[in-house]
Amino acid sequence: MVSTPYGAVRGRYESGVAVFRGIPYAAPPYGPRRFRPPEPPEPWDGARDAGAFGPTPPKPPYSEAFAQYLSDPVVPGDDCLNLNVWTPEPGPGARLPVMVWVHGGALTRGSSGVPVYDGRSFARDGVVLVSVNYRLGVEGYGYFPDAPANAGLRDQLAALKWVHDSIDAFGGDPDRITLCGQSAGAISIGALLAAPQAQGLVRRAVLQSGPPEAAERDKVRRMVRRMATRLKIPATAAAFAEVDRELLLRTQAEVGRLSSPVVGGPAFGIVVDGDLVPRDPMAALTEGGAAAGVDLMTGWTRDEYRLWLVPGGLLERLDRLGAVALAGAMARCHAGAEVPRGYRALHPEAGTAEIVGQMVTDHLLRVPLHRLADARPGSTYVYEFAWPSSLPDLGACHALELGFVFDTGDVPESRKLAGEGAPQELADEMHGAWLRFVADGDPGWQAWDDSHPVRVFGDGDTHTAHGPRDAELALWAAAVTPPESTPASAPADGSPTRSTELRSVVRRLRLPGAVRRH
């Protein structure tokens, strides 16, 4: 039993590790609190049972095509702003390093209860692991005229403050907190590192397959307006708060069905709000000196794009489209023709889908993460995960590294993406690197400098390569065109006119429903 600022919680010992699940860090975000910033939970008397995961935030299910690879359990209930703690030594004074995990899922799916994120291995090895739930989709990232933006990010900040104030009682050191997240979780961490309200709360950060960025407010506003049109209500938080949750989720899924990392489209995202996010997070971290004393580790998987393209057969469709798919990728990435020509020259054996996928991966991930590392030499470590899944066509896809980082390759949910035969020695190496970074800021390889050292996991023996992506990334420096501005004849919903090439590719892809709904 451990005391928190709001009451005592009773956990369980599991294989020698103390586990506390479903601890509320904020009040249920419903009723008058819906679409509002998080508020402290009501204190409770006695010991609150913390043996089971708490409710998960409302979210639509993955489509059948993606559900075969990704798990996303649902726990019903309103008290969804909760967190979990795994610790080897509950009680004050132990001063163990702390890792706070922020899950991914495009800010619309995911939860702290995904079995791949089980914190037992980190606790077994001397780290207090905390995983967090936060509001998703329109309830967490809708942009309204009558409510503060970024409610889901505000939830994460509230959880981080709870950890800073409470983790000593669980054996953790509040001065050695590492924020760690993947995909949308990494993007969230970039925003938190740049947020003035979070300064001093974080010692280190790990950004896996997600750069610091802010979405265009108009892009997020279009999602809200299109949902409002379907629901026949005003595009206000007050009106959305009156809508049944299930209807809201179905409408959100319908409106976002054409969005994907490859073809773009309206989507939810963190926006500059003048408050929690006062400026673009990348600019704040690379030019504004934000989080100057925070050590960083960041990286990607070799074939990120394959999780976006393989489910539903999009990989084969792009190969058939050929030049049209390349034109669409150029429009998506605001790139000139020199970029795909350069990729063709560097990878003459690659098919169209691979060229498109690597272009989009570099545009979305590697280019901005290189920029981040270049701005913070000496305190940044970069990795690449290259081990290919044993499942057909997935390669070293987005999210595949998670079972290795958490050393949870034995759970069925990890095998859904990795297949059978995932090497334990690779998990030992990756998990060990994350442990070392969380403990003392040095994962075990050369920090970033002008030689661009990248630690490569899963491509033969683990090794450090210097500048392995420099040739591709150099193509972007001189060949990227500015995004199109919104013309006066833009559609009535405020969406900017897309290029002819991108509209053509969206039509000709004929995305199956399974992919659209992801």
PDB file of N, CA, C and O in Angstrom, residues 72-120:
ATOM      1  N   ASP A  72      -5.402  -3.259 -29.083  1.00  0.00           N
ATOM      2  CA  ASP A  72      -5.869  -2.023 -28.452  1.00  0.00           C
ATOM      3  C   ASP A  72      -7.028  -2.342 -27.521  1.00  0.00           C
ATOM      4  O   ASP A  72      -8.199  -2.140 -27.858  1.00  0.00           O
ATOM      5  N   PRO A  73      -6.736  -2.863 -26.322  1.00  0.00           N
ATOM      6  CA  PRO A  73      -7.815  -3.262 -25.407  1.00  0.00           C
ATOM      7  C   PRO A  73      -8.654  -2.077 -24.966  1.00  0.00           C
ATOM      8  O   PRO A  73      -8.188  -0.935 -24.914  1.00  0.00           O
ATOM      9  N   VAL A  74      -9.903  -2.372 -24.658  1.00  0.00           N
ATOM     10  CA  VAL A  74     -10.857  -1.362 -24.187  1.00  0.00           C
ATOM     11  C   VAL A  74     -11.321  -1.749 -22.787  1.00  0.00           C
ATOM     12  O   VAL A  74     -11.735  -2.884 -22.544  1.00  0.00           O
ATOM     13  N   VAL A  75     -11.239  -0.790 -21.872  1.00  0.00           N
ATOM     14  CA  VAL A  75     -11.779  -0.953 -20.520  1.00  0.00           C
ATOM     15  C   VAL A  75     -12.848   0.114 -20.352  1.00  0.00           C
ATOM     16  O   VAL A  75     -12.540   1.310 -20.401  1.00  0.00           O
ATOM     17  N   PRO A  76     -14.116  -0.245 -20.192  1.00  0.00           N
ATOM     18  CA  PRO A  76     -15.180   0.765 -20.102  1.00  0.00           C
ATOM     19  C   PRO A  76     -15.125   1.540 -18.796  1.00  0.00           C
ATOM     20  O   PRO A  76     -14.594   1.065 -17.784  1.00  0.00           O
ATOM     21  N   GLY A  77     -15.686   2.745 -18.826  1.00  0.00           N
ATOM     22  CA  GLY A  77     -15.761   3.572 -17.628  1.00  0.00           C
ATOM     23  C   GLY A  77     -15.373   5.006 -17.914  1.00  0.00           C
ATOM     24  O   GLY A  77     -14.745   5.317 -18.930  1.00  0.00           O
ATOM     25  N   ASP A  78     -15.772   5.900 -17.005  1.00  0.00           N
ATOM     26  CA  ASP A  78     -15.518   7.331 -17.186  1.00  0.00           C
ATOM     27  C   ASP A  78     -14.176   7.787 -16.633  1.00  0.00           C
ATOM     28  O   ASP A  78     -13.624   8.794 -17.082  1.00  0.00           O
ATOM     29  N   ASP A  79     -13.641   7.074 -15.656  1.00  0.00           N
ATOM     30  CA  ASP A  79     -12.444   7.536 -14.940  1.00  0.00           C
ATOM     31  C   ASP A  79     -11.189   7.173 -15.736  1.00  0.00           C
ATOM     32  O   ASP A  79     -10.313   6.443 -15.275  1.00  0.00           O
ATOM     33  N   CYS A  80     -11.088   7.732 -16.966  1.00  0.00           N
ATOM     34  CA  CYS A  80     -10.074   7.267 -17.913  1.00  0.00           C
ATOM     35  C   CYS A  80      -8.734   7.990 -17.791  1.00  0.00           C
ATOM     36  O   CYS A  80      -7.761   7.594 -18.437  1.00  0.00           O
ATOM     37  N   LEU A  81      -8.662   9.049 -16.982  1.00  0.00           N
ATOM     38  CA  LEU A  81      -7.382   9.751 -16.811  1.00  0.00           C
ATOM     39  C   LEU A  81      -6.637   9.096 -15.652  1.00  0.00           C
ATOM     40  O   LEU A  81      -6.657   9.558 -14.516  1.00  0.00           O
ATOM     41  N   ASN A  82      -5.995   7.980 -15.976  1.00  0.00           N
ATOM     42  CA  ASN A  82      -5.335   7.170 -14.962  1.00  0.00           C
ATOM     43  C   ASN A  82      -3.974   6.726 -15.458  1.00  0.00           C
ATOM     44  O   ASN A  82      -3.647   6.849 -16.642  1.00  0.00           O
ATOM     45  N   LEU A  83      -3.179   6.193 -14.558  1.00  0.00           N
ATOM     46  CA  LEU A  83      -1.834   5.728 -14.894  1.00  0.00           C
ATOM     47  C   LEU A  83      -1.509   4.467 -14.105  1.00  0.00           C
ATOM     48  O   LEU A  83      -2.226   4.082 -13.176  1.00  0.00           O
ATOM     49  N   ASN A  84      -0.407   3.834 -14.495  1.00  0.00           N
ATOM     50  CA  ASN A  84       0.037   2.589 -13.883  1.00  0.00           C
ATOM     51  C   ASN A  84       1.494   2.722 -13.469  1.00  0.00           C
ATOM     52  O   ASN A  84       2.266   3.435 -14.121  1.00  0.00           O
ATOM     53  N   VAL A  85       1.873   2.030 -12.402  1.00  0.00           N
ATOM     54  CA  VAL A  85       3.246   2.085 -11.898  1.00  0.00           C
ATOM     55  C   VAL A  85       3.757   0.671 -11.667  1.00  0.00           C
ATOM     56  O   VAL A  85       3.101  -0.131 -11.002  1.00  0.00           O
ATOM     57  N   TRP A  86       4.932   0.373 -12.236  1.00  0.00           N
ATOM     58  CA  TRP A  86       5.674  -0.848 -11.914  1.00  0.00           C
ATOM     59  C   TRP A  86       6.935  -0.423 -11.170  1.00  0.00           C
ATOM     60  O   TRP A  86       7.683   0.444 -11.649  1.00  0.00           O
ATOM     61  N   THR A  87       7.192  -0.997 -10.021  1.00  0.00           N
ATOM     62  CA  THR A  87       8.364  -0.588  -9.241  1.00  0.00           C
ATOM     63  C   THR A  87       8.973  -1.792  -8.525  1.00  0.00           C
ATOM     64  O   THR A  87       8.250  -2.658  -8.014  1.00  0.00           O
ATOM     65  N   PRO A  88      10.301  -1.855  -8.469  1.00  0.00           N
ATOM     66  CA  PRO A  88      10.938  -2.954  -7.734  1.00  0.00           C
ATOM     67  C   PRO A  88      11.009  -2.701  -6.243  1.00  0.00           C
ATOM     68  O   PRO A  88      11.271  -3.626  -5.469  1.00  0.00           O
ATOM     69  N   GLU A  89      10.799  -1.451  -5.826  1.00  0.00           N
ATOM     70  CA  GLU A  89      11.022  -1.103  -4.426  1.00  0.00           C
ATOM     71  C   GLU A  89      10.056  -0.011  -3.976  1.00  0.00           C
ATOM     72  O   GLU A  89      10.425   1.156  -3.868  1.00  0.00           O
ATOM     73  N   PRO A  90       8.787  -0.339  -3.739  1.00  0.00           N
ATOM     74  CA  PRO A  90       7.843   0.690  -3.299  1.00  0.00           C
ATOM     75  C   PRO A  90       8.221   1.242  -1.931  1.00  0.00           C
ATOM     76  O   PRO A  90       8.684   0.504  -1.067  1.00  0.00           O
ATOM     77  N   GLY A  91       8.039   2.543  -1.788  1.00  0.00           N
ATOM     78  CA  GLY A  91       8.385   3.197  -0.534  1.00  0.00           C
ATOM     79  C   GLY A  91       9.347   4.332  -0.779  1.00  0.00           C
ATOM     80  O   GLY A  91      10.145   4.297  -1.718  1.00  0.00           O
ATOM     81  N   PRO A  92       9.287   5.374   0.043  1.00  0.00           N
ATOM     82  CA  PRO A  92      10.132   6.553  -0.172  1.00  0.00           C
ATOM     83  C   PRO A  92      11.600   6.267   0.089  1.00  0.00           C
ATOM     84  O   PRO A  92      11.961   5.379   0.858  1.00  0.00           O
ATOM     85  N   GLY A  93      12.446   7.055  -0.610  1.00  0.00           N
ATOM     86  CA  GLY A  93      13.867   7.017  -0.323  1.00  0.00           C
ATOM     87  C   GLY A  93      14.710   6.168  -1.235  1.00  0.00           C
ATOM     88  O   GLY A  93      15.937   6.260  -1.212  1.00  0.00           O
ATOM     89  N   ALA A  94      14.115   5.321  -2.073  1.00  0.00           N
ATOM     90  CA  ALA A  94      14.914   4.453  -2.940  1.00  0.00           C
ATOM     91  C   ALA A  94      15.605   5.238  -4.052  1.00  0.00           C
ATOM     92  O   ALA A  94      16.687   4.857  -4.512  1.00  0.00           O
ATOM     93  N   ARG A  95      14.962   6.300  -4.546  1.00  0.00           N
ATOM     94  CA  ARG A  95      15.525   7.219  -5.532  1.00  0.00           C
ATOM     95  C   ARG A  95      15.954   6.486  -6.809  1.00  0.00           C
ATOM     96  O   ARG A  95      17.035   6.684  -7.351  1.00  0.00           O
ATOM     97  N   LEU A  96      15.081   5.634  -7.324  1.00  0.00           N
ATOM     98  CA  LEU A  96      15.356   4.911  -8.565  1.00  0.00           C
ATOM     99  C   LEU A  96      15.013   5.774  -9.778  1.00  0.00           C
ATOM    100  O   LEU A  96      14.136   6.639  -9.705  1.00  0.00           O
ATOM    101  N   PRO A  97      15.681   5.565 -10.910  1.00  0.00           N
ATOM    102  CA  PRO A  97      15.310   6.298 -12.123  1.00  0.00           C
ATOM    103  C   PRO A  97      13.890   5.960 -12.544  1.00  0.00           C
ATOM    104  O   PRO A  97      13.397   4.849 -12.308  1.00  0.00           O
ATOM    105  N   VAL A  98      13.243   6.919 -13.183  1.00  0.00           N
ATOM    106  CA  VAL A  98      11.823   6.800 -13.551  1.00  0.00           C
ATOM    107  C   VAL A  98      11.682   6.968 -15.053  1.00  0.00           C
ATOM    108  O   VAL A  98      12.275   7.861 -15.657  1.00  0.00           O
ATOM    109  N   MET A  99      10.884   6.114 -15.662  1.00  0.00           N
ATOM    110  CA  MET A  99      10.540   6.229 -17.077  1.00  0.00           C
ATOM    111  C   MET A  99       9.031   6.379 -17.200  1.00  0.00           C
ATOM    112  O   MET A  99       8.274   5.550 -16.699  1.00  0.00           O
ATOM    113  N   VAL A 100       8.594   7.460 -17.839  1.00  0.00           N
ATOM    114  CA  VAL A 100       7.165   7.715 -18.054  1.00  0.00           C
ATOM    115  C   VAL A 100       6.858   7.437 -19.517  1.00  0.00           C
ATOM    116  O   VAL A 100       7.404   8.095 -20.417  1.00  0.00           O
ATOM    117  N   TRP A 101       5.973   6.465 -19.775  1.00  0.00           N
ATOM    118  CA  TRP A 101       5.667   6.019 -21.132  1.00  0.00           C
ATOM    119  C   TRP A 101       4.380   6.673 -21.640  1.00  0.00           C
ATOM    120  O   TRP A 101       3.334   6.602 -20.999  1.00  0.00           O
ATOM    121  N   VAL A 102       4.487   7.308 -22.828  1.00  0.00           N
ATOM    122  CA  VAL A 102       3.343   7.922 -23.504  1.00  0.00           C
ATOM    123  C   VAL A 102       3.101   7.135 -24.792  1.00  0.00           C
ATOM    124  O   VAL A 102       3.936   7.147 -25.699  1.00  0.00           O
ATOM    125  N   HIS A 103       1.971   6.457 -24.870  1.00  0.00           N
ATOM    126  CA  HIS A 103       1.709   5.558 -25.996  1.00  0.00           C
ATOM    127  C   HIS A 103       1.407   6.323 -27.280  1.00  0.00           C
ATOM    128  O   HIS A 103       1.021   7.500 -27.270  1.00  0.00           O
ATOM    129  N   GLY A 104       1.558   5.631 -28.406  1.00  0.00           N
ATOM    130  CA  GLY A 104       1.196   6.174 -29.704  1.00  0.00           C
ATOM    131  C   GLY A 104      -0.185   5.729 -30.132  1.00  0.00           C
ATOM    132  O   GLY A 104      -0.955   5.169 -29.353  1.00  0.00           O
ATOM    133  N   GLY A 105      -0.508   5.976 -31.416  1.00  0.00           N
ATOM    134  CA  GLY A 105      -1.815   5.621 -31.950  1.00  0.00           C
ATOM    135  C   GLY A 105      -2.479   6.754 -32.697  1.00  0.00           C
ATOM    136  O   GLY A 105      -3.708   6.837 -32.738  1.00  0.00           O
ATOM    137  N   ALA A 106      -1.675   7.644 -33.303  1.00  0.00           N
ATOM    138  CA  ALA A 106      -2.183   8.756 -34.120  1.00  0.00           C
ATOM    139  C   ALA A 106      -3.077   9.709 -33.330  1.00  0.00           C
ATOM    140  O   ALA A 106      -3.908  10.405 -33.911  1.00  0.00           O
ATOM    141  N   LEU A 107      -2.919   9.739 -32.007  1.00  0.00           N
ATOM    142  CA  LEU A 107      -3.740  10.572 -31.115  1.00  0.00           C
ATOM    143  C   LEU A 107      -5.217  10.205 -31.178  1.00  0.00           C
ATOM    144  O   LEU A 107      -6.070  10.951 -30.710  1.00  0.00           O
ATOM    145  N   THR A 108      -5.532   9.039 -31.742  1.00  0.00           N
ATOM    146  CA  THR A 108      -6.922   8.591 -31.822  1.00  0.00           C
ATOM    147  C   THR A 108      -7.127   7.200 -31.231  1.00  0.00           C
ATOM    148  O   THR A 108      -8.268   6.812 -30.962  1.00  0.00           O
ATOM    149  N   ARG A 109      -6.055   6.433 -31.046  1.00  0.00           N
ATOM    150  CA  ARG A 109      -6.162   5.070 -30.535  1.00  0.00           C
ATOM    151  C   ARG A 109      -5.035   4.810 -29.551  1.00  0.00           C
ATOM    152  O   ARG A 109      -4.172   5.634 -29.331  1.00  0.00           O
ATOM    153  N   GLY A 110      -5.052   3.610 -28.971  1.00  0.00           N
ATOM    154  CA  GLY A 110      -4.017   3.221 -28.036  1.00  0.00           C
ATOM    155  C   GLY A 110      -4.408   3.458 -26.585  1.00  0.00           C
ATOM    156  O   GLY A 110      -5.386   4.142 -26.287  1.00  0.00           O
ATOM    157  N   SER A 111      -3.637   2.858 -25.680  1.00  0.00           N
ATOM    158  CA  SER A 111      -3.835   3.058 -24.244  1.00  0.00           C
ATOM    159  C   SER A 111      -2.624   2.524 -23.507  1.00  0.00           C
ATOM    160  O   SER A 111      -1.769   1.833 -24.083  1.00  0.00           O
ATOM    161  N   SER A 112      -2.561   2.795 -22.220  1.00  0.00           N
ATOM    162  CA  SER A 112      -1.469   2.281 -21.392  1.00  0.00           C
ATOM    163  C   SER A 112      -1.636   0.799 -21.097  1.00  0.00           C
ATOM    164  O   SER A 112      -0.711   0.170 -20.582  1.00  0.00           O
ATOM    165  N   GLY A 113      -2.792   0.227 -21.432  1.00  0.00           N
ATOM    166  CA  GLY A 113      -3.052  -1.168 -21.115  1.00  0.00           C
ATOM    167  C   GLY A 113      -2.643  -2.151 -22.193  1.00  0.00           C
ATOM    168  O   GLY A 113      -2.877  -3.349 -22.040  1.00  0.00           O
ATOM    169  N   VAL A 114      -2.023  -1.678 -23.290  1.00  0.00           N
ATOM    170  CA  VAL A 114      -1.549  -2.594 -24.328  1.00  0.00           C
ATOM    171  C   VAL A 114      -0.485  -3.517 -23.723  1.00  0.00           C
ATOM    172  O   VAL A 114       0.481  -3.034 -23.128  1.00  0.00           O
ATOM    173  N   PRO A 115      -0.638  -4.832 -23.829  1.00  0.00           N
ATOM    174  CA  PRO A 115       0.294  -5.739 -23.146  1.00  0.00           C
ATOM    175  C   PRO A 115       1.755  -5.575 -23.547  1.00  0.00           C
ATOM    176  O   PRO A 115       2.649  -5.889 -22.758  1.00  0.00           O
ATOM    177  N   VAL A 116       2.020  -5.101 -24.752  1.00  0.00           N
ATOM    178  CA  VAL A 116       3.408  -4.885 -25.178  1.00  0.00           C
ATOM    179  C   VAL A 116       4.104  -3.881 -24.266  1.00  0.00           C
ATOM    180  O   VAL A 116       5.317  -3.925 -24.081  1.00  0.00           O
ATOM    181  N   TYR A 117       3.322  -2.966 -23.645  1.00  0.00           N
ATOM    182  CA  TYR A 117       3.895  -1.914 -22.798  1.00  0.00           C
ATOM    183  C   TYR A 117       4.023  -2.324 -21.336  1.00  0.00           C
ATOM    184  O   TYR A 117       4.227  -1.467 -20.467  1.00  0.00           O
ATOM    185  N   ASP A 118       3.914  -3.601 -21.044  1.00  0.00           N
ATOM    186  CA  ASP A 118       4.036  -4.051 -19.664  1.00  0.00           C
ATOM    187  C   ASP A 118       5.392  -3.614 -19.104  1.00  0.00           C
ATOM    188  O   ASP A 118       6.438  -3.825 -19.717  1.00  0.00           O
ATOM    189  N   GLY A 119       5.377  -3.019 -17.907  1.00  0.00           N
ATOM    190  CA  GLY A 119       6.589  -2.452 -17.347  1.00  0.00           C
ATOM    191  C   GLY A 119       7.404  -3.371 -16.468  1.00  0.00           C
ATOM    192  O   GLY A 119       8.367  -2.932 -15.837  1.00  0.00           O
ATOM    193  N   ARG A 120       7.080  -4.670 -16.448  1.00  0.00           N
ATOM    194  CA  ARG A 120       7.746  -5.588 -15.515  1.00  0.00           C
ATOM    195  C   ARG A 120       9.250  -5.672 -15.763  1.00  0.00           C
ATOM    196  O   ARG A 120      10.032  -5.738 -14.802  1.00  0.00           O
TER     197      ARG A 120
END
